Coordinates of C-alpha atoms in Angstrom, one line a residue:
M1 CA 28.5 -29.9 -62.3
T2 CA 29.7 -33.1 -60.7
D3 CA 27.6 -35.5 -58.6
E4 CA 29.3 -34.3 -55.4
T5 CA 28.4 -30.6 -55.9
K6 CA 24.9 -30.8 -57.3
P7 CA 21.9 -30.8 -54.8
H8 CA 20.6 -34.1 -53.7
E9 CA 17.3 -34.2 -55.5
D10 CA 16.4 -37.6 -54.1
H11 CA 16.9 -36.4 -50.5
P12 CA 15.5 -32.8 -50.2
E13 CA 15.8 -32.8 -46.4
T14 CA 19.6 -32.7 -46.7
H15 CA 21.6 -29.7 -48.0
L16 CA 25.2 -28.9 -48.4
T17 CA 26.8 -26.8 -45.7
G18 CA 29.7 -24.5 -46.3
G19 CA 32.2 -27.3 -46.0
G20 CA 30.3 -29.5 -48.4
V21 CA 29.1 -31.8 -45.6
A22 CA 25.4 -32.5 -45.6
D23 CA 23.4 -31.8 -42.4
S24 CA 21.4 -34.8 -41.4
P25 CA 17.7 -34.5 -40.3
E26 CA 18.8 -35.8 -37.0
A27 CA 21.3 -33.0 -36.6
R28 CA 18.7 -30.4 -37.4
V29 CA 16.2 -32.0 -35.0
Q30 CA 18.9 -31.8 -32.3
Q31 CA 19.6 -28.2 -33.1
Y32 CA 15.9 -27.3 -32.9
A33 CA 15.6 -29.2 -29.6
N34 CA 18.5 -27.3 -28.2
Q35 CA 17.0 -24.0 -29.3
L36 CA 13.6 -25.0 -27.8
K37 CA 15.3 -25.8 -24.5
E38 CA 17.1 -22.5 -24.5
L39 CA 13.8 -20.6 -25.3
Q40 CA 12.0 -22.5 -22.5
M41 CA 14.7 -21.5 -20.1
Q42 CA 14.4 -17.9 -21.2
I43 CA 10.6 -18.1 -20.7
E44 CA 11.1 -19.5 -17.2
T45 CA 13.5 -16.7 -16.4
R46 CA 11.1 -14.1 -17.6
N47 CA 8.3 -15.7 -15.7
D48 CA 10.4 -15.6 -12.5
E49 CA 11.2 -11.9 -13.2
L50 CA 7.5 -11.2 -13.8
A51 CA 6.6 -12.9 -10.5
T52 CA 9.2 -10.9 -8.6
A53 CA 8.0 -7.6 -10.2
E54 CA 4.4 -8.4 -9.4
A55 CA 5.3 -9.2 -5.7
Q56 CA 7.2 -5.9 -5.6
R57 CA 4.2 -4.1 -7.1
D58 CA 1.8 -5.7 -4.6
E59 CA 4.1 -4.7 -1.7
A60 CA 4.4 -1.1 -3.0
N61 CA 0.6 -0.9 -3.3
M62 CA 0.2 -2.2 0.3
Q63 CA 2.6 0.4 1.5
L64 CA 0.9 3.1 -0.5
G65 CA -2.5 2.1 1.0
A66 CA -1.1 2.2 4.5
M67 CA 0.4 5.7 3.9
E68 CA -2.9 6.9 2.5
N69 CA -4.8 5.6 5.5
R70 CA -2.3 7.1 7.9
L71 CA -2.5 10.5 6.1
A72 CA -6.3 10.4 6.1
A73 CA -6.3 9.6 9.8
E74 CA -3.9 12.5 10.5
R75 CA -6.1 14.9 8.5
M76 CA -9.1 13.7 10.5
L77 CA -7.3 14.0 13.8
A78 CA -6.1 17.6 12.9
A79 CA -9.6 18.5 11.9
A80 CA -11.0 17.2 15.2
G81 CA -8.6 19.4 17.1
A82 CA -5.9 16.9 18.2
V83 CA -3.1 18.7 20.0
D84 CA -0.4 16.2 18.9
V85 CA -1.4 14.6 15.7
E86 CA 1.6 12.4 15.5
S87 CA 1.1 10.9 19.0
A88 CA -2.6 10.6 18.3
S89 CA -1.9 8.8 15.0
L90 CA 0.4 6.3 16.8
L91 CA -2.3 5.6 19.4
L92 CA -4.9 5.2 16.6
H93 CA -2.5 2.8 14.8
Q94 CA -2.7 0.5 17.9
R95 CA -6.4 0.3 17.3
V96 CA -6.6 0.2 13.6
N97 CA -4.3 -1.5 11.1
F98 CA -3.5 1.1 8.5
S99 CA -2.3 -1.6 6.1
E100 CA -5.8 -3.0 5.7
D101 CA -8.4 -1.6 3.4
L102 CA -10.2 1.0 5.6
P103 CA -13.4 2.7 4.4
P104 CA -13.4 6.4 5.5
E105 CA -16.4 5.8 7.7
Q106 CA -14.6 3.1 9.7
L107 CA -11.5 5.4 10.1
E108 CA -13.7 8.2 11.1
R109 CA -15.4 6.1 13.8
A110 CA -12.0 5.0 15.1
V111 CA -10.8 8.6 15.3
E112 CA -14.0 9.6 17.2
R113 CA -13.6 6.7 19.7
L114 CA -10.0 7.5 20.3
L115 CA -10.7 11.1 21.1
Q116 CA -13.6 10.1 23.3
D117 CA -11.4 7.6 25.2
K118 CA -8.5 10.0 25.4
P119 CA -9.9 13.5 25.7
F120 CA -6.5 14.9 26.6
L121 CA -5.5 14.5 22.9
Q122 CA -7.8 17.3 21.9
A123 CA -7.2 21.0 22.4
D124 CA -9.2 22.8 25.1
P125 CA -12.2 24.4 23.4
T126 CA -11.5 27.6 25.4
P127 CA -9.5 30.0 23.2
P128 CA -6.2 31.0 24.8
G129 CA -6.2 34.2 26.9
T130 CA -9.9 33.9 27.9
M131 CA -11.3 32.7 31.2
P132 CA -13.8 30.0 31.2
T133 CA -17.2 31.1 32.2
L134 CA -19.0 29.6 35.1
T135 CA -22.6 29.0 34.2
S136 CA -23.9 27.1 37.2
S137 CA -21.7 27.4 40.2
P138 CA -23.0 26.3 43.6
R139 CA -21.4 29.5 45.1
S140 CA -23.3 31.8 42.8
G141 CA -26.6 30.2 44.0
Q142 CA -25.5 30.9 47.6
L143 CA -24.8 34.5 46.8
S144 CA -28.1 35.1 45.3
E145 CA -29.8 33.6 48.3
A146 CA -27.7 35.8 50.6
G147 CA -28.8 38.8 48.6
H148 CA -32.4 37.9 49.1
L149 CA -32.0 37.3 52.8
S150 CA -30.3 40.7 53.3
Q151 CA -33.2 42.4 51.6
A152 CA -35.7 40.8 53.8

């Protein structure tokens, strides 16, 4: 083995490359610095992608919450006898923000207030095909008085 091909024992930080040229420690430091910079850029890219994905998740969760609130409101309106649930839901949405966190009790109170304020949204409690009964008509009182007078 000649002096040119044997390892440099007095400088262990250098080694021979394929071409027989020794890499200097400065060259390796530069190579590692470049790799570090590239890895830092990849981390930054991944962090940006993560932030975008988290924002999309948050938006989807907000939309899901709004849809759940709207469906809960429509179920409550239907159970309360609303004639046109879609229209009643639109009117309710003017009073309540479905995108916010709504406890069921708050939504229930909003539905009750809407139906009290706008009774035309509810179906008539009289079943179809039946005549409403008159319980206290001023005329029926007059007839009973007339009946008593004629008997006298």
